[in-house]
Coordinates of C-alpha atoms and ligand atoms in Angstrom, one line a residue:
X23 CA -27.3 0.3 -5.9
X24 CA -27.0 0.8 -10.0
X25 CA -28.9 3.8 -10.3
X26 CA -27.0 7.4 -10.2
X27 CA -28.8 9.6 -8.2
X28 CA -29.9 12.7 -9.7
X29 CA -27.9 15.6 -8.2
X30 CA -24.6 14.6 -6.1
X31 CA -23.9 14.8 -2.6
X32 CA -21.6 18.3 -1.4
X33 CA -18.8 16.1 -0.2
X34 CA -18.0 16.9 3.4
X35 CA -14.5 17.9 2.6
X36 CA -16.2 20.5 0.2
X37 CA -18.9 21.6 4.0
X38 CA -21.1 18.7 3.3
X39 CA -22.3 16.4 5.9
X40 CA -20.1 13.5 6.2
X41 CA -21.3 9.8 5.4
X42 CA -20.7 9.2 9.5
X43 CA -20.8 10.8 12.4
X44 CA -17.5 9.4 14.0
X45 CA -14.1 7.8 12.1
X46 CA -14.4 4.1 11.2
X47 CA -11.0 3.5 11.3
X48 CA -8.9 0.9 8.9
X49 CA -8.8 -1.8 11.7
X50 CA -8.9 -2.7 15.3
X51 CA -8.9 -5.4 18.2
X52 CA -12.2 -6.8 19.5
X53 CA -12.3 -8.7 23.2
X54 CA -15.1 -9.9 25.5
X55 CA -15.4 -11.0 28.6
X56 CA -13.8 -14.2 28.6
X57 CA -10.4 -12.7 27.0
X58 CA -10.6 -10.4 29.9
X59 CA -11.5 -13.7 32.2
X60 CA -8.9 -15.4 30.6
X61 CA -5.9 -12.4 31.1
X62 CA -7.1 -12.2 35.2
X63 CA -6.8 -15.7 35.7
X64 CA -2.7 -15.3 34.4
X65 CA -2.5 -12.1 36.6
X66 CA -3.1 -14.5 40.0
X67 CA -1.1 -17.1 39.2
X68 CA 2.5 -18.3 39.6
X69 CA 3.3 -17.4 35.8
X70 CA 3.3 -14.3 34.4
X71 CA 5.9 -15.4 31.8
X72 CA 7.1 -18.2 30.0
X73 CA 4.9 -20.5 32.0
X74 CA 1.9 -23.4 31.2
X75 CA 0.2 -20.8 29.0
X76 CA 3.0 -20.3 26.0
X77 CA 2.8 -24.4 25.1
X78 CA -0.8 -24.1 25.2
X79 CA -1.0 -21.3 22.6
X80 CA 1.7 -23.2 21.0
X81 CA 0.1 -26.6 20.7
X82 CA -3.3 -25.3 20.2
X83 CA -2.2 -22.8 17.2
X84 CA 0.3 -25.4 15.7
X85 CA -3.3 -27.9 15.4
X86 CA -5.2 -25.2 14.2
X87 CA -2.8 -23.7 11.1
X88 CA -1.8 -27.2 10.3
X89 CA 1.7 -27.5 11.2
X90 CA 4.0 -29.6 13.8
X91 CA 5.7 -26.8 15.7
X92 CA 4.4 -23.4 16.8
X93 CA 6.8 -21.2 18.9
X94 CA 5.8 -18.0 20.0
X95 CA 7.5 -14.4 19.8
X96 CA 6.9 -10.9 21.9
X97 CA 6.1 -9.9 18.0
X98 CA 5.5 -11.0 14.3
X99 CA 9.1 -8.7 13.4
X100 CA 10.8 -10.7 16.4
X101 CA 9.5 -13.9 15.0
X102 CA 11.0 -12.7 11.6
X103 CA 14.4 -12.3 12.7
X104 CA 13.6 -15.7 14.3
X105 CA 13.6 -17.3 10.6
X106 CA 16.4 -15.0 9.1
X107 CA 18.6 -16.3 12.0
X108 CA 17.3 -20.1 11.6
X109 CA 17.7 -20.2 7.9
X110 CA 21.4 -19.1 8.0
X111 CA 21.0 -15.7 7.0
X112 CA 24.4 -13.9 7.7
X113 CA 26.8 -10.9 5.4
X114 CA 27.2 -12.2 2.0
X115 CA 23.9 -13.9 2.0
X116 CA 20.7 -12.3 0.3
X117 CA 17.0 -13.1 0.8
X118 CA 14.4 -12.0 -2.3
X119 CA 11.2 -10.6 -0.9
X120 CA 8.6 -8.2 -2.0
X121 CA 8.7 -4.3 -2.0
X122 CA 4.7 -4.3 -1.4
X123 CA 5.6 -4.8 2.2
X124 CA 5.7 -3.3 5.5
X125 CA 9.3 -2.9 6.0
X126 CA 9.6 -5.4 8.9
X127 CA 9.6 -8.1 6.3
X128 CA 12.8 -6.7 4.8
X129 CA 14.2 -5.2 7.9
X130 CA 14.6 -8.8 9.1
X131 CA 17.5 -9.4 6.5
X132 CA 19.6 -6.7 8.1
X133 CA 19.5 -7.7 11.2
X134 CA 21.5 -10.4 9.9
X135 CA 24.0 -8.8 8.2
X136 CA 22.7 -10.0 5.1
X137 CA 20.9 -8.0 1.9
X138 CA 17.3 -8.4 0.9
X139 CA 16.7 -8.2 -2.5
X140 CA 13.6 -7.2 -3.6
X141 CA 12.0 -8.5 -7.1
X142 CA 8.4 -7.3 -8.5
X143 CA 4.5 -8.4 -7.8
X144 CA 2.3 -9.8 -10.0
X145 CA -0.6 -6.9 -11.1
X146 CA -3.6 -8.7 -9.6
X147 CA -2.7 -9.7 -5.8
X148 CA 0.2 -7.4 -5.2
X149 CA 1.9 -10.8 -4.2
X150 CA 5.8 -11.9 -5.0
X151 CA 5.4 -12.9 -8.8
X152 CA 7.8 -16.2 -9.2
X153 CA 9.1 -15.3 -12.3
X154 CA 10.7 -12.0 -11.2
X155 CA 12.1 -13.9 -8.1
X156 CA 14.1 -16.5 -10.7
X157 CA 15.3 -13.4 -12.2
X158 CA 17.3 -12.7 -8.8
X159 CA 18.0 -16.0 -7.5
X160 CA 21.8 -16.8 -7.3
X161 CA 24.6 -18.3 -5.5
X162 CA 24.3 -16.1 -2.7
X163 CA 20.2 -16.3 -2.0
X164 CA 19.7 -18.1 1.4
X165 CA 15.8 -17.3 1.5
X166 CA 12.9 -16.3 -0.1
X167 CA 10.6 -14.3 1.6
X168 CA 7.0 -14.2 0.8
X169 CA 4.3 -12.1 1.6
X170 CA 0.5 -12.6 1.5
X171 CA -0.5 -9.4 0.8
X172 CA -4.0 -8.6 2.2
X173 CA -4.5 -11.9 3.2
X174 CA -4.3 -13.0 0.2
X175 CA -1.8 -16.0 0.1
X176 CA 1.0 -15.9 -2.4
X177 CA 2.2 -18.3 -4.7
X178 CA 4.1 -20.7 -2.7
X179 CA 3.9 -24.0 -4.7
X180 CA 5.8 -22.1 -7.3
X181 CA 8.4 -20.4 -4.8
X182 CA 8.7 -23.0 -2.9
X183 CA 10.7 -25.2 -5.7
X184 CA 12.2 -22.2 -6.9
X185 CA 13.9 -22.4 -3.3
X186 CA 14.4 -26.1 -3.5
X187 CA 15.9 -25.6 -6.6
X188 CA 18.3 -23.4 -4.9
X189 CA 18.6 -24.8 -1.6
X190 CA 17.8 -22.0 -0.1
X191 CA 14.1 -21.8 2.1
X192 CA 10.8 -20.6 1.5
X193 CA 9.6 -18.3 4.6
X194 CA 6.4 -17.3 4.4
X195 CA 5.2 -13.5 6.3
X196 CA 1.3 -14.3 6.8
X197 CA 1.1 -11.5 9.1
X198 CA -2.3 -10.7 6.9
X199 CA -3.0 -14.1 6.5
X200 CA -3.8 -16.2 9.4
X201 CA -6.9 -18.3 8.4
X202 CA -6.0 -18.1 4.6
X203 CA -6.1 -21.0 2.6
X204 CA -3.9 -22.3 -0.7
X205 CA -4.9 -24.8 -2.6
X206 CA -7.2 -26.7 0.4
X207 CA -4.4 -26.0 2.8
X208 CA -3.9 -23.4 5.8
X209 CA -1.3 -21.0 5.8
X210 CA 1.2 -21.9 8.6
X211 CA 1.7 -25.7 7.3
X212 CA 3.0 -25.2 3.6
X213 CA 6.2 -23.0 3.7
X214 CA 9.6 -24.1 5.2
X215 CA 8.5 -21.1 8.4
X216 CA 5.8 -19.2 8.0
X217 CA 5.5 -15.9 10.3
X218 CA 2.4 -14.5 11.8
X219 CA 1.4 -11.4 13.6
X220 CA -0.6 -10.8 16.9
X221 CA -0.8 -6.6 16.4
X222 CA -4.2 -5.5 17.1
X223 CA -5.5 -5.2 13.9
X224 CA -4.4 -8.6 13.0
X225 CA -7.2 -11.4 12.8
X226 CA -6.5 -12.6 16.3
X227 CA -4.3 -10.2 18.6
X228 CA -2.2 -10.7 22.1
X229 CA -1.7 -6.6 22.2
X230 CA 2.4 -7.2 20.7
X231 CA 2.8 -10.8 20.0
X232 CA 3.8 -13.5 16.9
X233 CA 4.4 -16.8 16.1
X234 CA 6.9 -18.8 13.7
X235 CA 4.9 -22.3 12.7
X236 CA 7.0 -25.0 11.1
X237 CA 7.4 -28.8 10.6
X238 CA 11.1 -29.2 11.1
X239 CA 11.6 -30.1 14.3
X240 CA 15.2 -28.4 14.2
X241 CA 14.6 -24.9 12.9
X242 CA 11.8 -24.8 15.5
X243 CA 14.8 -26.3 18.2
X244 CA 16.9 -23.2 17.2
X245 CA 13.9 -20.8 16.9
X246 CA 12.9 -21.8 20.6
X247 CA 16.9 -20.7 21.7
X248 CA 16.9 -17.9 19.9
X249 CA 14.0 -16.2 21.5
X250 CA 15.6 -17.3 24.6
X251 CA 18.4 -15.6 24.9
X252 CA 20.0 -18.6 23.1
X253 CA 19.6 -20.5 26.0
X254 CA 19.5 -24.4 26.0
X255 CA 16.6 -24.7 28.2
X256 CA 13.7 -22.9 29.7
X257 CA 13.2 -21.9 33.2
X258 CA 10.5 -23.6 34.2
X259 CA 11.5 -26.6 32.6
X260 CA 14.8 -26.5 35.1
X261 CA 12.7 -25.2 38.4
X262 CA 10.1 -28.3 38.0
X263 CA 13.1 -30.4 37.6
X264 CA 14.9 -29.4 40.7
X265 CA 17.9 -28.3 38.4
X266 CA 19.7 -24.9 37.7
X267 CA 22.3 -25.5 35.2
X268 CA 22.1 -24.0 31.4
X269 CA 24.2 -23.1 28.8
X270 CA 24.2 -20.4 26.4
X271 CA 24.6 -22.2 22.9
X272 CA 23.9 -19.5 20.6
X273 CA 23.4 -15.3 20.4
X274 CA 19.4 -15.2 20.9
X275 CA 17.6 -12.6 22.2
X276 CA 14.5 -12.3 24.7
X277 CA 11.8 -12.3 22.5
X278 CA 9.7 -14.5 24.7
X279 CA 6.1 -13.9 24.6
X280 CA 4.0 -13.5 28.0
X281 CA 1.6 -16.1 29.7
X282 CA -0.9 -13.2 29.9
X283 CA -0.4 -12.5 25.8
X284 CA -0.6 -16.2 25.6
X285 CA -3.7 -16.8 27.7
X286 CA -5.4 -13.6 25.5
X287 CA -4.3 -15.9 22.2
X288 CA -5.8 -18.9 23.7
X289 CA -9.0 -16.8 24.3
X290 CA -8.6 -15.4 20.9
X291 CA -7.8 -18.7 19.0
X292 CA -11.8 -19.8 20.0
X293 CA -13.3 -16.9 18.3
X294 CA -11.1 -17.1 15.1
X295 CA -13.5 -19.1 12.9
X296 CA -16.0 -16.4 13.2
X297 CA -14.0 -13.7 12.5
X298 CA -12.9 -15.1 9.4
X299 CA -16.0 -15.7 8.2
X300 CA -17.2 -12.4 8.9
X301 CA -13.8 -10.8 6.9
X302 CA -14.9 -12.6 4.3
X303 CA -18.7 -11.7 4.2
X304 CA -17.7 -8.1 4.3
X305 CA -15.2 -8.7 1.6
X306 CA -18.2 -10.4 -0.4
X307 CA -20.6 -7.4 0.1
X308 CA -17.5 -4.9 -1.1
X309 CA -17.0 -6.4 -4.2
X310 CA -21.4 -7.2 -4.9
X311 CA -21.5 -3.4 -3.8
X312 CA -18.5 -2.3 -6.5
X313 CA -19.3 -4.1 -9.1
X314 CA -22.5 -2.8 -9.0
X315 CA -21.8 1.1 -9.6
X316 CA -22.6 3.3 -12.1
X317 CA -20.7 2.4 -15.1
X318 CA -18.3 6.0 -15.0
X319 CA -17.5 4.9 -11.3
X320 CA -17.3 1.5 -11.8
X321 CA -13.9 2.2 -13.9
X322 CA -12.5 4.4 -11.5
X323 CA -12.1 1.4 -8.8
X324 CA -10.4 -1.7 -9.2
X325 CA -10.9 -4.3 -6.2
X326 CA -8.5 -6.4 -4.9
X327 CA -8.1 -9.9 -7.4
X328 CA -8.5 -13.3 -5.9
X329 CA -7.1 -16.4 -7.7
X330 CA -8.3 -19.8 -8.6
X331 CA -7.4 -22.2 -5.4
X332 CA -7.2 -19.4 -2.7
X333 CA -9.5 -18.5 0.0
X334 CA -7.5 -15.1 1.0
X335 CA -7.7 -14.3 5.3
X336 CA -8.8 -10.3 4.3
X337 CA -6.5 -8.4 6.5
X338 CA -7.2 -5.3 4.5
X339 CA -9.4 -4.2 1.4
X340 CA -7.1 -2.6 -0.5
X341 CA -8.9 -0.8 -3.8
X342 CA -7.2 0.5 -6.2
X343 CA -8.0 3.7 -8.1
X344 CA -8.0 4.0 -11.7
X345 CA -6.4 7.4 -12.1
X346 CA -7.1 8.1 -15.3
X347 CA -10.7 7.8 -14.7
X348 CA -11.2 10.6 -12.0
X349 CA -10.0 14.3 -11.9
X350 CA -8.3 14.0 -8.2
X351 CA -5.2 12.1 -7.3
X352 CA -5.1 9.7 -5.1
X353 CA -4.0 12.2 -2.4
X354 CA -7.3 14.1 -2.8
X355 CA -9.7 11.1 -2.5
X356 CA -7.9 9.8 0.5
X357 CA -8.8 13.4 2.0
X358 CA -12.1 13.4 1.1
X359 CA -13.0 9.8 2.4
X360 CA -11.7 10.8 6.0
X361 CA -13.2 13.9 5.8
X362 CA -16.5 11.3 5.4
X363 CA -15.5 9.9 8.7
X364 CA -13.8 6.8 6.4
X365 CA -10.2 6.0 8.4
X366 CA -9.2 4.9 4.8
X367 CA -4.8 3.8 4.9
X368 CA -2.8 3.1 2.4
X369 CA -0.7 -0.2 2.0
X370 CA 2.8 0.3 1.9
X371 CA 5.1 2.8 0.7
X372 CA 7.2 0.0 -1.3
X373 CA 10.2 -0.7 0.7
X374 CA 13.2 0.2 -0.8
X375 CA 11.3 4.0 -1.2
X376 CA 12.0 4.5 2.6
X377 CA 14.7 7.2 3.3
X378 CA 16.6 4.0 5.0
X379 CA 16.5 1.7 2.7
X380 CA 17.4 4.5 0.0
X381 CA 20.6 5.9 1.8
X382 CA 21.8 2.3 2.6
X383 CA 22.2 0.8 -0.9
X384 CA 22.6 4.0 -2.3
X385 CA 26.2 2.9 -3.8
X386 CA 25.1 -0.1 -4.7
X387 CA 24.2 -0.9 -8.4
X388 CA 20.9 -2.6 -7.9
X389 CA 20.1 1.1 -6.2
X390 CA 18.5 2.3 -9.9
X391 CA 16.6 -1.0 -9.8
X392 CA 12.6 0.5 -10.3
X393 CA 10.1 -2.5 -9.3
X394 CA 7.3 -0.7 -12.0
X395 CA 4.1 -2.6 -10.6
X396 CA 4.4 -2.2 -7.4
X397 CA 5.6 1.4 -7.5
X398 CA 2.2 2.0 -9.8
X399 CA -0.1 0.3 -7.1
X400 CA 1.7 2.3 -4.6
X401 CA 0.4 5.8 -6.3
X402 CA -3.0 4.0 -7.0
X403 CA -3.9 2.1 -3.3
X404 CA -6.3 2.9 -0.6
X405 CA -7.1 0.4 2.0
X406 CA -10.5 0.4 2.8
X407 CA -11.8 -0.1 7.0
X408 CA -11.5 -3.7 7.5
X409 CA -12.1 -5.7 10.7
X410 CA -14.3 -8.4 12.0
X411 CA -16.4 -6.3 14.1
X412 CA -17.7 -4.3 11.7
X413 CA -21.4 -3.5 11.9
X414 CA -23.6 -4.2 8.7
X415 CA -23.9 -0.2 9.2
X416 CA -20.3 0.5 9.0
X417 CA -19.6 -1.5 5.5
X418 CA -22.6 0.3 4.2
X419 CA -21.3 3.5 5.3
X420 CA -17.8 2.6 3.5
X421 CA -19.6 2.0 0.4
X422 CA -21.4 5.2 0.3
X423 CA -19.0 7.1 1.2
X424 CA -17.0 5.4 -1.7
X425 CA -19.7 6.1 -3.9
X426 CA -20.2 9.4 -3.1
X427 CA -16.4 10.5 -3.3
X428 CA -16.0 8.5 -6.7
X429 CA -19.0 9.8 -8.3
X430 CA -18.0 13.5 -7.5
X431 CA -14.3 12.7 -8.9
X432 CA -15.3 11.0 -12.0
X433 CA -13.8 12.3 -15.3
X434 CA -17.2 12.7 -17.1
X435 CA -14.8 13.4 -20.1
X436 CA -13.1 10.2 -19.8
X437 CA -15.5 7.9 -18.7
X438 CA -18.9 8.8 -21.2
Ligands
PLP902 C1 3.4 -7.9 6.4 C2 3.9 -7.6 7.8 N1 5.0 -8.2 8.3 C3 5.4 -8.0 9.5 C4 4.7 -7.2 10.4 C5 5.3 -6.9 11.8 O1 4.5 -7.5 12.8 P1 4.5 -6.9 14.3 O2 3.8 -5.6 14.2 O3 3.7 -7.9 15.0 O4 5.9 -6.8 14.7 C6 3.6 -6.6 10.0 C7 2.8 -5.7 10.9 O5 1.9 -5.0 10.6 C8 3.1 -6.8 8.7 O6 2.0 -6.2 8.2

């Protein structure tokens, strides 16, 4: 892979031939036969809802992350507003999360009446950096919200005290990061609740779906009532035991998650392992591959940092371009990757840039607040195709195609 070939490839944005026939994209779902197996056998039976199939993805997802509860959601942004309701959240409150997010993370806050307050990441994982959170902490913070970025997990021994310091709780959004590991743990058993996300491009996906994993047996009480309309009991439980009477004890929602999505998670859950670690031998074969390239195109891409202790999930393979190494902005190399057949994305606009989240707390003084690392990565990021089904093929395409774009953008100038 070192050696620069003599004269470059016409990129196919410039009427070159593109690295690939057809688009790679960023992510996507793969199911067999015994998912599909597993979804009929639902569709016959008495239960197409809130029946034997939700406590079975419960129990079985609660063993494998680690933790003593596991209650499900019809999404990972309903199982969010799940923990912002079960921790307190209401107006007055604040919760400091990241701006390297998508905005469900924040959006959860609101819901609640309460104000997110966002505080900078650390320059190598793009992850909540503790000491910008102490910066924000105060009377008023309720939660800290935590993302693990890529999959990478975030630093929650350190945030975690900072919220026991505060009593205030450490929630933990692990949409990316189901299968990660911190310090010899799994995500899912460390934070007070820690979120996860069943979207299709997730590592394990029930078409919508989420889950909420903790070991306090009474924020997963009110997290079960809250996804229930706030209900005291479930349905089933009252038609097996001949009864009808329930009580509405709190302002829930239905948020419930299927016995068909459940039966698809259980189906899934067996296939998890593998996927993993097939994330992470594509992951591997990025960074051999990067690390390997000619020295001019070698400083044009930075790839994503892992730290001592983690084993990161790899949702997505976010690079990051050196700018001032190549003589396109980002904007152009994203083009020219798709126009390789690369469905290259770009993870996230930081939060409070949305037109929302501007107009909102446009009043309010901490509405000049910048967040200077993440707003760099932002300019600077391009997530890479990432998913478990990816052919040996496909990653070698990616790195071509990265290759061959970077090497016809490299500042010559700069870089010899
Ligand atoms: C970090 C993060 N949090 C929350 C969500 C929301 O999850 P869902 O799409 O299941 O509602 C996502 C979805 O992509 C996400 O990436």
């Amino acid at each position: 892979m070192s050696s620069s070939p003599t004269k470059l490839e016409t990129l196919a944005i410039h009427g070159g031939k593109p690295v690939r026939e057809r688009l790679l994209p960023y992510g996507r779902q793969s199911l067999d036969d015994s998912d599909i197996s597993a979804v009929v056998e639902v569709l016959k039976s008495d239960w197409l809802t809130t029946g034997p199939k939700v406590g079975e993805f419960e129990e079985r997802f609660a063993a494998w992350v680690g933790a003593r509860h596991a209650v499900s959601f019809s999404s990972g942004t309903a199982a969010l507003h799940g923990t912002a309701f079960a921790c307190g959240l209401g107006p007055g409150d604040e919760a400091i999360t990241t701006p390297m997010t998508f905005c469900a993370t924040a959006n959860c806050v609101l819901y609640q009446g309460a104000t997110p307050i966002f505080a900078d990441v650390s320059p190598d994982t793009l992850n909540l950096d503790p000491q910008r959170v102490s910066e924000k902490l105060s009377s008023h913070t309720k939660a800290i919200i935590a993302v693990d970025y890529a999959g990478h997990p975030a630093e929650l021994n350190e945030l975690g005290e900072l919220a026991k310091q505060h009593k205030a709780l450490l929630i933990e959004d692990a949409s990316h990061a189901l299968g990660a590991e911190y310090r010899g743990k799994r995500v899912g058993g460390i934070a007070d609740m820690t979120v996860f996300s069943f979207h299709p491009v997730k590592h394990l996906t029930t078409g919508e779906g989420g889950m909420v994993t903790t070991s306090d047996p009474r924020l997963a009480e009110t997290l079960r009532r809250f996804r229930n309309h706030g209900i005291s009991s479930e349905a089933r439980d009252r038609q097996e035991a001949g009864q009808w009477f329930y009580e509405m004890v709190l302002l829930g929602f239905n948020y419930r998650l299927t016995d068909i999505a459940c039966a698809l998670g259980i189906s899934q859950l067996e296939r998890l392992n593998s996927n993993l670690a097939r994330r992470r031998q594509i992951a591997a074969r990025y960074d051999a591959a990067f690390r390997d390239l000619p020295a001019g195109v070698l400083s044009a891409l930075n790839v994503p940092g892992v730290r001592e202790g983690v084993n990161p999930a790899w949702h997505l393979y976010p690079v990051r371009l050196n700018l001032e190494m190549l003589t396109a902005g980002r904007a152009e190399i994203f083009r020219a990757l798709r126009a390789e057949n690369i469905g290259v994305n770009v993870h996230y606009i930081p939060v409070h840039q949305h037109p929302y989240y501007r107009e909102r707390f446009k009043s309010s003084s901490r509405s000049k607040e910048t967040y200077p690392v993440a707003e760099d990565a932002y300019e600077r990021l391009v997530s890479l195709p990432m998913f478990h089904s990816m052919t040996t093929q496909d990653v070698e395409d990616v790195i071509h195609a990265v290759r061959k774009v970077l090497e016809h953008y490299e500042n010559r100038v700069v870089s010899r």
